[in-house]
Coordinates of C-alpha atoms in Angstrom, one line a residue:
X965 CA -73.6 -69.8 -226.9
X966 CA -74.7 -67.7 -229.8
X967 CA -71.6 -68.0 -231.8
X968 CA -71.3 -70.2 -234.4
X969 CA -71.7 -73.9 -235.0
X970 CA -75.5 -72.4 -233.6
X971 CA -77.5 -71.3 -236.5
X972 CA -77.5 -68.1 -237.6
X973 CA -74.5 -67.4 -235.9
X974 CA -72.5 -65.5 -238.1
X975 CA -73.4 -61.8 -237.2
X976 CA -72.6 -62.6 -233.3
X977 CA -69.6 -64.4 -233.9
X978 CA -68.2 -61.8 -236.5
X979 CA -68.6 -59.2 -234.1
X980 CA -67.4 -61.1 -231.4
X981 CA -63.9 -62.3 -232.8
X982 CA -63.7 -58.2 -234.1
X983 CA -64.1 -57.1 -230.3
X984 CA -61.4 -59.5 -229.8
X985 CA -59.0 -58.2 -232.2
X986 CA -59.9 -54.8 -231.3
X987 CA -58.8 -55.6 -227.4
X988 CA -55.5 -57.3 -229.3
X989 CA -54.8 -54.5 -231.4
X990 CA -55.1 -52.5 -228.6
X991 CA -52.6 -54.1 -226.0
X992 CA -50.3 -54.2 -229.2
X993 CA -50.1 -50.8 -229.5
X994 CA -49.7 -50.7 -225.9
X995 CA -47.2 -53.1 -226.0
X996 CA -44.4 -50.6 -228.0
X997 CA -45.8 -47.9 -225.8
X998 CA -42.9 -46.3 -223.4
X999 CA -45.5 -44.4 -221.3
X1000 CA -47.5 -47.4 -220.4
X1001 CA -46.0 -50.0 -217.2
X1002 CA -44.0 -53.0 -218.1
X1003 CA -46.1 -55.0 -215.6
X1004 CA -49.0 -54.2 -213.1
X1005 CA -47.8 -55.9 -210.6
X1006 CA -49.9 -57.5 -208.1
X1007 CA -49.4 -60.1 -205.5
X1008 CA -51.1 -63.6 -205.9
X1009 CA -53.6 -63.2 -203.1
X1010 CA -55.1 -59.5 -204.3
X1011 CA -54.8 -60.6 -208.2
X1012 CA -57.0 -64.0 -206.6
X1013 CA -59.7 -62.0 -204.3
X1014 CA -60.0 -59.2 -206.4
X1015 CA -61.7 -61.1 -209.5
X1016 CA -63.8 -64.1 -209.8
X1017 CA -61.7 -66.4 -211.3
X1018 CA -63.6 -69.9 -210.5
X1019 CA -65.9 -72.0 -213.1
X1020 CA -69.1 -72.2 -213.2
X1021 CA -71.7 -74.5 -214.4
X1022 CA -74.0 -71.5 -215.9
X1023 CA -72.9 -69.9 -219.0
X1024 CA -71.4 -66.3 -218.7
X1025 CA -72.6 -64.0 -221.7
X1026 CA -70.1 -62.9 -224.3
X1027 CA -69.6 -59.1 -222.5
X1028 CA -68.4 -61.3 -219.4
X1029 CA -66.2 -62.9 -221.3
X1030 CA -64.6 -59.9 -223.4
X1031 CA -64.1 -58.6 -220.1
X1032 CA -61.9 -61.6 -219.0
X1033 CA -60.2 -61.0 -222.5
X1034 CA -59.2 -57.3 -221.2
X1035 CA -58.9 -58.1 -217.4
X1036 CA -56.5 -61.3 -218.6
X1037 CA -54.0 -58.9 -220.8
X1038 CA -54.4 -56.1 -218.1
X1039 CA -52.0 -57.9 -215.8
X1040 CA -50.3 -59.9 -218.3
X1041 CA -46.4 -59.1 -218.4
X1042 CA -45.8 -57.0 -221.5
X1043 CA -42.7 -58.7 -223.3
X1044 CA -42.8 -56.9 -226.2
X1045 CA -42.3 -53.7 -224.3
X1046 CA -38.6 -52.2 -225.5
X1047 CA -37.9 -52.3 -221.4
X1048 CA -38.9 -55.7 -220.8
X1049 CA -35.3 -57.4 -220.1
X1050 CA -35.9 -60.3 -217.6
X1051 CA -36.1 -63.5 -220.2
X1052 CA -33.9 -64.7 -223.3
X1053 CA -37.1 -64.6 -225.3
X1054 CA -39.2 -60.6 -225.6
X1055 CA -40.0 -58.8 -228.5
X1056 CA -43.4 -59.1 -230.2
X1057 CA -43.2 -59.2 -233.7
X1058 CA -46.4 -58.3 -236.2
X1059 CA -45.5 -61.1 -238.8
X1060 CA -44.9 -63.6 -236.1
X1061 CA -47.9 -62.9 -234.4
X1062 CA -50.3 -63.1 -237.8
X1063 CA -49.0 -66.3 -238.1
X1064 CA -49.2 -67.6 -235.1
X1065 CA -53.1 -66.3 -235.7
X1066 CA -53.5 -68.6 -239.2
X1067 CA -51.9 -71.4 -236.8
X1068 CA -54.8 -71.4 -234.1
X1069 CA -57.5 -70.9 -236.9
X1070 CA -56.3 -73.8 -238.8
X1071 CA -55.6 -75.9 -235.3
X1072 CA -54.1 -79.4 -237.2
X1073 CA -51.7 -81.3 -235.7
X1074 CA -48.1 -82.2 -237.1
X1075 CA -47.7 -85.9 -237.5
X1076 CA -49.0 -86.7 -241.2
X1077 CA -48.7 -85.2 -244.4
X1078 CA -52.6 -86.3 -245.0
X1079 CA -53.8 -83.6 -241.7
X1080 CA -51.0 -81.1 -242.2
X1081 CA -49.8 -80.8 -245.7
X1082 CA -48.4 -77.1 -246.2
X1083 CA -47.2 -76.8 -242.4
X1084 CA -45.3 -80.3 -242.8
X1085 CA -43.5 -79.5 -246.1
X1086 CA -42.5 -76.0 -244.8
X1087 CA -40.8 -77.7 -241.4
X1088 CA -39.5 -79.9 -244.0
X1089 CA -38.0 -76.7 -245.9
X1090 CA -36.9 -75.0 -243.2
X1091 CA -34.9 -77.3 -241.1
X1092 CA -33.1 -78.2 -243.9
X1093 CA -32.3 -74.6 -244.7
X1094 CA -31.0 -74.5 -240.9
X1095 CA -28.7 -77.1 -241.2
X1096 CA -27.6 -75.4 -243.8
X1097 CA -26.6 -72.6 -241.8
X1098 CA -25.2 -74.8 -239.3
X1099 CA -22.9 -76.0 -241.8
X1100 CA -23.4 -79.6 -242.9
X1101 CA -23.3 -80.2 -247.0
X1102 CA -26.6 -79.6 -248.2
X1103 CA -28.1 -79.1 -245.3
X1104 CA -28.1 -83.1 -245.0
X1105 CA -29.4 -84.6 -242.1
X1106 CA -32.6 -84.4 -240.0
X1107 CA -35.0 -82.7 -237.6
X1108 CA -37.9 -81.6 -235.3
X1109 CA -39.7 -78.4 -234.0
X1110 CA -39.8 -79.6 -230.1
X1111 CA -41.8 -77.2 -226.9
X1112 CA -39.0 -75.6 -226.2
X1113 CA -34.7 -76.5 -225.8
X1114 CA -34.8 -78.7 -222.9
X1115 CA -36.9 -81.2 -224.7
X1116 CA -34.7 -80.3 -227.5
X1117 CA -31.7 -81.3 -225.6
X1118 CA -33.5 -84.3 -224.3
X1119 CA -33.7 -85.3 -227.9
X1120 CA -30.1 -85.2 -228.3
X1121 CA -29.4 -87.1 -225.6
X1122 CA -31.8 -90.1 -226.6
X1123 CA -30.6 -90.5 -230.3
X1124 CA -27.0 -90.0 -228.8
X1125 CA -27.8 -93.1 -226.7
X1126 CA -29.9 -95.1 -229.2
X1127 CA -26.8 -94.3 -231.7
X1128 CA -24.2 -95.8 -229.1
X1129 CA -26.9 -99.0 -227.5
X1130 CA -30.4 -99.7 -230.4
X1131 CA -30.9 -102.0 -227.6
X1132 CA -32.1 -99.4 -225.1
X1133 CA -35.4 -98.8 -227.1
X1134 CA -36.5 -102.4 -226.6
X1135 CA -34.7 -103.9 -223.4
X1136 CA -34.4 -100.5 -221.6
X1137 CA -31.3 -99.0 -219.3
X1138 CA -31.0 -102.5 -217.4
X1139 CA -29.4 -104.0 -220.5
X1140 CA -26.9 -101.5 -221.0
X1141 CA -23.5 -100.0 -219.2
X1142 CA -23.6 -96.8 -216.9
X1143 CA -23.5 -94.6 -219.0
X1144 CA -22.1 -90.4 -218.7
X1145 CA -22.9 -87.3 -220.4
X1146 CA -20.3 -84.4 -220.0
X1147 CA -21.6 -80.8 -219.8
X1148 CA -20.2 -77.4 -218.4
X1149 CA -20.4 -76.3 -215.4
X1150 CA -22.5 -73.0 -217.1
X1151 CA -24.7 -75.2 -219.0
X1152 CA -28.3 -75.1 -218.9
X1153 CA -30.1 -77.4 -216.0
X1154 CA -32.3 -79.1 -219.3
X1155 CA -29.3 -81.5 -219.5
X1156 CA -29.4 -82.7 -216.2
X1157 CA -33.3 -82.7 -216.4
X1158 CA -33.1 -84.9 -219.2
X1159 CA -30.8 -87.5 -217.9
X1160 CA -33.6 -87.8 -215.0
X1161 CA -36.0 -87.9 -217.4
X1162 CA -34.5 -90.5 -219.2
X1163 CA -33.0 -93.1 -216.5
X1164 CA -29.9 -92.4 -216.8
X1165 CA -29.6 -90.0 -213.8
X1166 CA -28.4 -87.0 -213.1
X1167 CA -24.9 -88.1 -211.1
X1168 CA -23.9 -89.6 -214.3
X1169 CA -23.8 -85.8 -215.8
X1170 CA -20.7 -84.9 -215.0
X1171 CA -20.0 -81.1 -214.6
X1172 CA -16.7 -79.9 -216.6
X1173 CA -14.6 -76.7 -215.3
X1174 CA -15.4 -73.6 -217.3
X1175 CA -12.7 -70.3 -217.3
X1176 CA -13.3 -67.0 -215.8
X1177 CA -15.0 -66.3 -218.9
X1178 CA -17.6 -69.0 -218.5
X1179 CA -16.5 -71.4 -221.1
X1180 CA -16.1 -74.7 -221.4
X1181 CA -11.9 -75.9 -220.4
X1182 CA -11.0 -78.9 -223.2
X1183 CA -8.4 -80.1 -220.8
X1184 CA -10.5 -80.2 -217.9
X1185 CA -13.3 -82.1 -220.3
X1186 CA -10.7 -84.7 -221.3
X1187 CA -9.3 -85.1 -218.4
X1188 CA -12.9 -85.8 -216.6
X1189 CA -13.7 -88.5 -220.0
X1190 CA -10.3 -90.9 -219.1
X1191 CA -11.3 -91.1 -215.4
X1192 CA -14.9 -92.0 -216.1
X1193 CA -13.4 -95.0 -219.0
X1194 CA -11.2 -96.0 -216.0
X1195 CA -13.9 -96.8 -213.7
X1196 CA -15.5 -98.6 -216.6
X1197 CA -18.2 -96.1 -217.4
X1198 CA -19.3 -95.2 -221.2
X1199 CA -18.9 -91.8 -222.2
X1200 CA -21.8 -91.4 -225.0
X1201 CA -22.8 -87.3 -225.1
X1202 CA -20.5 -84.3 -224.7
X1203 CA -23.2 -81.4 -224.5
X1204 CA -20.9 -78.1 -225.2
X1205 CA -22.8 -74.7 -225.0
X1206 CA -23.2 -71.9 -228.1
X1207 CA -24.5 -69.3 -225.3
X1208 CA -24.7 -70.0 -221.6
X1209 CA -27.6 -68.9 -220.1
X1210 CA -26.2 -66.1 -217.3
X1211 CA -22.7 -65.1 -218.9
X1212 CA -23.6 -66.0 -222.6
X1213 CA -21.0 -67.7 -223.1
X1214 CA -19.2 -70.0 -226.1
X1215 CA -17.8 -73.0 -225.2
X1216 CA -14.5 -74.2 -227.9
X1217 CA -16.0 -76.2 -230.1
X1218 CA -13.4 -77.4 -232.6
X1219 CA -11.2 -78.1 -229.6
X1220 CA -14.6 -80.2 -228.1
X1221 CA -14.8 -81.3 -231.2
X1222 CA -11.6 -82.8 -231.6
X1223 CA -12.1 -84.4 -228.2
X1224 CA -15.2 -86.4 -229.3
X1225 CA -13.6 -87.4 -232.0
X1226 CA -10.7 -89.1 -230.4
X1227 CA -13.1 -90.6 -227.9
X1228 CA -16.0 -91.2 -230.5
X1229 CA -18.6 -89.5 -228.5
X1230 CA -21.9 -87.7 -229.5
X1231 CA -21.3 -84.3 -229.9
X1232 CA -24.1 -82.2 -229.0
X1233 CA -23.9 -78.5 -229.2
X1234 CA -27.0 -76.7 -227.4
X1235 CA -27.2 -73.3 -228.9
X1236 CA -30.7 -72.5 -227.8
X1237 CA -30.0 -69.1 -227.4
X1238 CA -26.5 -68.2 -229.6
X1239 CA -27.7 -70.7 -232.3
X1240 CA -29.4 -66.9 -233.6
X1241 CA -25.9 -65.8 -234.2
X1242 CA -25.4 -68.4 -237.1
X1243 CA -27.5 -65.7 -239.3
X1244 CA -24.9 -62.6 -238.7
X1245 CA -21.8 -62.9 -241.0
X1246 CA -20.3 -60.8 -238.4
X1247 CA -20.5 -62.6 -235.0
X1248 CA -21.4 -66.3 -236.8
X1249 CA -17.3 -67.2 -236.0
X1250 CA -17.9 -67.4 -232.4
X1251 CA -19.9 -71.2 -233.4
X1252 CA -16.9 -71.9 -235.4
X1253 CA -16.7 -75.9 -235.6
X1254 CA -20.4 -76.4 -234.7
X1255 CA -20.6 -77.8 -238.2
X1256 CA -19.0 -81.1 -236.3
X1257 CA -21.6 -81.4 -233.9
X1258 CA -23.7 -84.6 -234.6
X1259 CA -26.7 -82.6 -233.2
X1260 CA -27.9 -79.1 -232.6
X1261 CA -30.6 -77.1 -230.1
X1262 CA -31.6 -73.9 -232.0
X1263 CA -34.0 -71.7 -230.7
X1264 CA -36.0 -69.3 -232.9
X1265 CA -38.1 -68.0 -230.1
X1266 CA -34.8 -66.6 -228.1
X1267 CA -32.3 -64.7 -230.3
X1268 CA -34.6 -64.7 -233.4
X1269 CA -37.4 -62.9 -231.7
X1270 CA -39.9 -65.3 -233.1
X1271 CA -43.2 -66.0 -230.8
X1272 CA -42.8 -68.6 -228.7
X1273 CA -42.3 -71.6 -228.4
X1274 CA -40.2 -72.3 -231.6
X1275 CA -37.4 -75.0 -230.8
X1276 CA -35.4 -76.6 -233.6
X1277 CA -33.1 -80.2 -232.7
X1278 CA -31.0 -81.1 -236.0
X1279 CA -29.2 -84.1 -236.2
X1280 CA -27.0 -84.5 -238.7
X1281 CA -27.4 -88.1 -239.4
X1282 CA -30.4 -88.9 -241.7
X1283 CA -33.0 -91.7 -240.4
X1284 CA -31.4 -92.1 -236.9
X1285 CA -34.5 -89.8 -235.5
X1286 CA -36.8 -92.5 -237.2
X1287 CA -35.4 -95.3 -236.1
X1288 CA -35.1 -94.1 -232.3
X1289 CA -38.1 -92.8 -231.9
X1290 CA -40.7 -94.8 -234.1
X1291 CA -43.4 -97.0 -232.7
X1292 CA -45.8 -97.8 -236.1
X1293 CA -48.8 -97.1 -235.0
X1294 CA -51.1 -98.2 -237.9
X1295 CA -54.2 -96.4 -237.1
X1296 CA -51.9 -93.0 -238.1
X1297 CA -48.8 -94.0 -240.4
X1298 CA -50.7 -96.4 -242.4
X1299 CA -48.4 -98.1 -244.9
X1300 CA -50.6 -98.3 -248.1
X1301 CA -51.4 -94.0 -248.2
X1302 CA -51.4 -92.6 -251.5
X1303 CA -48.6 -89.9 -251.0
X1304 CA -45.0 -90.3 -250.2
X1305 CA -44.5 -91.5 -246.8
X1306 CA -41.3 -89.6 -246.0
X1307 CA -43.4 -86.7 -244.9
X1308 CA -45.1 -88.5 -242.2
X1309 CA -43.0 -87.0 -239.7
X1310 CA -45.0 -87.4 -236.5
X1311 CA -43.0 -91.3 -236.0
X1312 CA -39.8 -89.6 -235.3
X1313 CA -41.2 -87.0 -232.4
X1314 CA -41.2 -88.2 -229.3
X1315 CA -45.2 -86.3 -229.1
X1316 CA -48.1 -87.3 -230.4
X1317 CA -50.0 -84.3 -230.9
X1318 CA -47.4 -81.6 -231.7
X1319 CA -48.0 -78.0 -232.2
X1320 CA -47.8 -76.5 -235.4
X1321 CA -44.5 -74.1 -235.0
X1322 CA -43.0 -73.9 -238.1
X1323 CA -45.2 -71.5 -239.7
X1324 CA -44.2 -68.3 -237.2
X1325 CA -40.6 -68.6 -238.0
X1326 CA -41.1 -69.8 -242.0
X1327 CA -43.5 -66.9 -242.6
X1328 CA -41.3 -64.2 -240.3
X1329 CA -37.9 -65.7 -242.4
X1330 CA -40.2 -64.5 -245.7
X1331 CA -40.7 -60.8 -244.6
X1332 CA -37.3 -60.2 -242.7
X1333 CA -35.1 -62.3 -245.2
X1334 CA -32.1 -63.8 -243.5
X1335 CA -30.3 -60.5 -243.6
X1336 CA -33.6 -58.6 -242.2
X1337 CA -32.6 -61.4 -238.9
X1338 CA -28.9 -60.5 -239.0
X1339 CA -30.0 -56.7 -238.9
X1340 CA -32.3 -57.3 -235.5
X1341 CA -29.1 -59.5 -233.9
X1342 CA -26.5 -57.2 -234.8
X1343 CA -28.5 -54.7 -233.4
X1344 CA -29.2 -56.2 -230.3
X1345 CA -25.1 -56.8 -229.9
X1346 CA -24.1 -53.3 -230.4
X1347 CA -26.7 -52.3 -227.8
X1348 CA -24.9 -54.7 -225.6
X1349 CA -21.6 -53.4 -225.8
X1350 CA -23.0 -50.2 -225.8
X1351 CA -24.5 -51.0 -222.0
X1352 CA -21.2 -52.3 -221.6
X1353 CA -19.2 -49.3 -222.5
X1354 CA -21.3 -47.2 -220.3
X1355 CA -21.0 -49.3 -217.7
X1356 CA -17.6 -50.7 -216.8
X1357 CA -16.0 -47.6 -216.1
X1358 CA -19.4 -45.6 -214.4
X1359 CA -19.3 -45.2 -210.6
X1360 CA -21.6 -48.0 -208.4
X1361 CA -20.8 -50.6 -210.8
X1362 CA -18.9 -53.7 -211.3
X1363 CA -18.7 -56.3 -214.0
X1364 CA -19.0 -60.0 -213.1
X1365 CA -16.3 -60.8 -215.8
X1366 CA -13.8 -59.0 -217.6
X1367 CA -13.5 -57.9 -221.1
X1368 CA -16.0 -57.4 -223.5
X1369 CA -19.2 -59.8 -223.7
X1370 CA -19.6 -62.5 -226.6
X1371 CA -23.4 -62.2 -226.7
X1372 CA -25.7 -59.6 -225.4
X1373 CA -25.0 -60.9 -222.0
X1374 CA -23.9 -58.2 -219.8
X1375 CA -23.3 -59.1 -216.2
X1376 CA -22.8 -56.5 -213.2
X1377 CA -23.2 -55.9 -209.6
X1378 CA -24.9 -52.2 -208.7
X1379 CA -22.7 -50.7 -205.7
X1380 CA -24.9 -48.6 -203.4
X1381 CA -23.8 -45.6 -202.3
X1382 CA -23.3 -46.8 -198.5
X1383 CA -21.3 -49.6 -200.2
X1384 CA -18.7 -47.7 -202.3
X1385 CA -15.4 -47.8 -200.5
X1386 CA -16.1 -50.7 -198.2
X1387 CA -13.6 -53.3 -197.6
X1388 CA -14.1 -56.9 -199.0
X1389 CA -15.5 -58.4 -195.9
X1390 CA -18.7 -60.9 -195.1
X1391 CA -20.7 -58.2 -194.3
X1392 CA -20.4 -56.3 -197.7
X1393 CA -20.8 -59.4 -199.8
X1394 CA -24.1 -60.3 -197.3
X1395 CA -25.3 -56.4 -197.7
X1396 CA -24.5 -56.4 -202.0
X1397 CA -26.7 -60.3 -201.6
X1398 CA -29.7 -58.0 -200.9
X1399 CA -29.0 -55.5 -203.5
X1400 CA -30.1 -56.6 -206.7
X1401 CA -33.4 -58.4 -205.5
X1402 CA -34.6 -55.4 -203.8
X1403 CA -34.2 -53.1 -206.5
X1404 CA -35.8 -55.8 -209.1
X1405 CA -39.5 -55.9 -206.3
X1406 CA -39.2 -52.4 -206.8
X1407 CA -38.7 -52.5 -210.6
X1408 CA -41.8 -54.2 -210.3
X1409 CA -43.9 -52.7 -208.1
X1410 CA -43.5 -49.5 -210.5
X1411 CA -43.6 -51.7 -213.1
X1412 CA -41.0 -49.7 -215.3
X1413 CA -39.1 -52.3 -216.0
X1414 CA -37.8 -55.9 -215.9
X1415 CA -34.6 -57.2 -215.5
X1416 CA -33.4 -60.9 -214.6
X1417 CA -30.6 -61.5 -211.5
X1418 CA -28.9 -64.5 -209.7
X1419 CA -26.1 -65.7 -208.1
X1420 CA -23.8 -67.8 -209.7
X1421 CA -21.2 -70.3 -207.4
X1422 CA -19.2 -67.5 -205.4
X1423 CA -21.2 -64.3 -206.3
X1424 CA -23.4 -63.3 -205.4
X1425 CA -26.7 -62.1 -206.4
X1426 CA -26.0 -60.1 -209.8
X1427 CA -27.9 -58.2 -212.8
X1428 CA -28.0 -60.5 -216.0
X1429 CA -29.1 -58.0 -218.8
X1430 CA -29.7 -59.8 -221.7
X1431 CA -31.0 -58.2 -225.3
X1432 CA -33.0 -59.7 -227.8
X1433 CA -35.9 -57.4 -228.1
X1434 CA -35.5 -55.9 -231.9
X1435 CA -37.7 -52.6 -230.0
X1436 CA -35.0 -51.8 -227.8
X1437 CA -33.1 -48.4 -228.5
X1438 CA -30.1 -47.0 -226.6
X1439 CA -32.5 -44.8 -224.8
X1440 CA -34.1 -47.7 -222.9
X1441 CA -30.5 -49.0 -221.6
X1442 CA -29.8 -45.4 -220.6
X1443 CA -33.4 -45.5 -218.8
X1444 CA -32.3 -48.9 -217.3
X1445 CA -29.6 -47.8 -215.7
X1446 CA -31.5 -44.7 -214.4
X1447 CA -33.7 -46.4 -213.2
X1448 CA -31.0 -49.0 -211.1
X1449 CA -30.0 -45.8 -209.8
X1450 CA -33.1 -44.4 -208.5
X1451 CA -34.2 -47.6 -207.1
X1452 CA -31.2 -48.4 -205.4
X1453 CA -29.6 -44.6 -203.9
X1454 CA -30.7 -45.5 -200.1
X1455 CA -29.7 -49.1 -200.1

């Protein structure tokens, strides 16, 4: 109550926001810290009883609430730690983190050039500079910065059917054919989620065969188009995948390009967590033909290690999000502003208020350079392989796939000792089920470290390691493994 807009309130609120970035400053130290836990785990009931966590109608002073501050990050999951490996998106990154500070200070909101002008030119800038990088001349096309890559993807799917019917904006799904979206079997649930979200259902996504390897089978995708056409459906959105979420996986995409071609369907390429490798001349091939896509999910906030959220949707055709999306509401896009109107870009999002998330990844591009990014990926893929070389050969383990992984990606079942030798029965692959779960509670319990599993169609339950924290060194995968070890000897 005594900070500022109260009178007077500068010395109390100066000191206040410098406690605050003192607690920050702390926990980001903390953060790069090997020593300190990953996590303090607690279970929902004790973290509940043992604070006072309800709201009051009396003001608290400003101690109490520092002491939220502290209590807040001492249970909060430390993803920047180099031994946090659970999500597609760790890392904590300095420049990233400033500017996600100047973000919150500022606090506008993204629809008009008039409220936003600096953050709206820079999304401008840099969208364009990824479609660039995607390939299309000039970096021609459009864009948004969305909450994450399932709304990204839900994007695609919209424009993809506003493209195909303009009628479905006014008259809705009633006035159109059933239409179906193709996707991979390995593809992210988002596209499903969308095609709920959007009326057209999630039975109409039909699920293509992928190969051992987890990608996407072009014959099995064709085949699956013809028998939809002959039962008079309309094929309007292939979504092919630059990076599946468990195996990390690329689908073919000039063979699925080819495809939508000859059937003149929306390609859609979600590549919300391989899109990263478009900035490494030395692994970008594995996107080869994404240039054809008519639209793209990119996520800084995965590979890219920029705070999250940071979502990117690119479309290569110009004025289509416009169109689409656009409702004209005159109390915001007034026609008769003094200042271009191209830069009002809050008609084409399907938001109102939208998050300014530009400026992490514009001001983190400045510092890092493109090649400073292709440094931080390639890194993160040697340390892959260099799990996976340690791995597929070692004793108590088993890869999920063969060969060498495409992305940091590396899939494996941990064989306990009293499983080693057993015969391929029911009651190993029921035992091996309870393997990897119980290892991860006790990963967390000591809070050491964090590492994602699941089962996928016939296996069961596996380790998904997946790499994308710049801090990692190959001493933490060495102390990963350890630690699987140690957790898992009596199982």
């Amino acid at each position: 109550p005594d900070l500022l807009p109260t009178c007077n309130g500068e010395i109390t609120t100066m000191s206040f926001l410098q406690d605050v970035v003192d607690i920050l400053l702390q926990y980001v130290v903390k953060s790069f810290d090997r020593s300190t836990k990953v996590i303090d785990f607690h279970y929902p009931n004790e973290l509940l009883q043992e604070y006072n966590w309800e709201l009051a109608d009396q003001p608290q002073t400003l101690e109490e609430i520092l002491l939220n501050c502290r209590t807040t990050l001492k249970y909060a999951i430390k993803t920047g730690h180099p031994r946090y490996f659970n999500q597609l998106s760790t890392g904590l990154d300095m420049v990233g983190l400033a500017a996600d500070w100047l973000t919150s200070a500022a606090n506008t909101n993204m629809f008009t050039y008039e409220i936003a002008p600096v953050f709206v030119l820079l999304e401008y800038v840099t969208l364009r500079k990824m479609r660039e990088m995607v390939g299309w001349p000039g970096g021609c096309g459009d864009g948004i910065f969305s909450p994450g890559g399932a709304i990204s993807n839900m994007y695609a799917m919209l424009i993809a059917r506003f493209k195909m019917f303009p009628e479905v904006k006014e008259k809705g799904m009633a006035a159109i054919p059933r239409l179906v979206a193709f996707t991979s079997e390995h593809s992210h649930f988002s596209v499903k989620k969308g095609a709920a979200a959007l009326g057209i259902g999630t039975d109409s996504v039909i699920l293509i065969r992928c190969d051992e390897r987890g990608k996407m089978i072009p014959s099995d995708l064709e085949r699956r188009i013809v028998e939809a056409k002959q039962k008079g459906f309309v094929p309007f959105l292939v979504s092919a995948t630059a990076g599946t979420t468990v195996y990390g996986a690329f689908d073919p995409l000039i063979a699925i390009a080819d495809i939508c071609k000859k059937y003149k369907i929306w390609m859609h390429v979600d590549g919300a967590w391989g899109g990263g490798l478009l900035m490494s001349r030395k692994h970008k091939w594995k996107l080869n033909g994404i240039e054809r896509a008519n639209s793209v999910t990119w996520n800084p906030h995965k590979m890219m290690g920029v705070p999250l959220q940071c979502s990117a949707l690119l479309v290569r055709e110009e004025g289509l999000m416009q169109s689409c999306n656009q409702m004209h509401a005159s109390y915001l896009f007034q026609q008769d502003k003094h200042y271009d109107l191209s830069y009002d870009t809050g008609d084409k999002a399907l938001q109102c208020g939208r998050h300014v998330d530009v400026f992490k990844l514009w001001l983190m591009w400045r510092a890092k350079g493109t090649t400073g990014f292709e440094a931080q990926i390639d890194k993160c893929l040697e340390l892959a392989e260099y799990l996976y070389n340690k791995i597929k050969n070692r004793e108590g383990y088993e890869m999920v796939f063969d060969g060498k992984p495409q992305h940091t990606n590396v899939c494996f079942w941990y064989i306990p000792p009293s499983l080693r030798g057993v015969e391929d029965s029911e009651e190993r692959t029921s035992r091996l089920m309870k393997v990897a779960p119980v290892i991860k509670a006790r990963m967390m319990e000591y809070g050491t470290t964090m590492v994602s599993y699941q089962p996928l169609g016939d296996k069961v339950n596996f380790f998904r390691m997946v790499i994308s924290n710049p801090a990692a060194t190959h001493q933490d995968i060495d102390f990963l493994i350890d630690e699987i070890e140690r957790l898992g000897q009596d199982l």
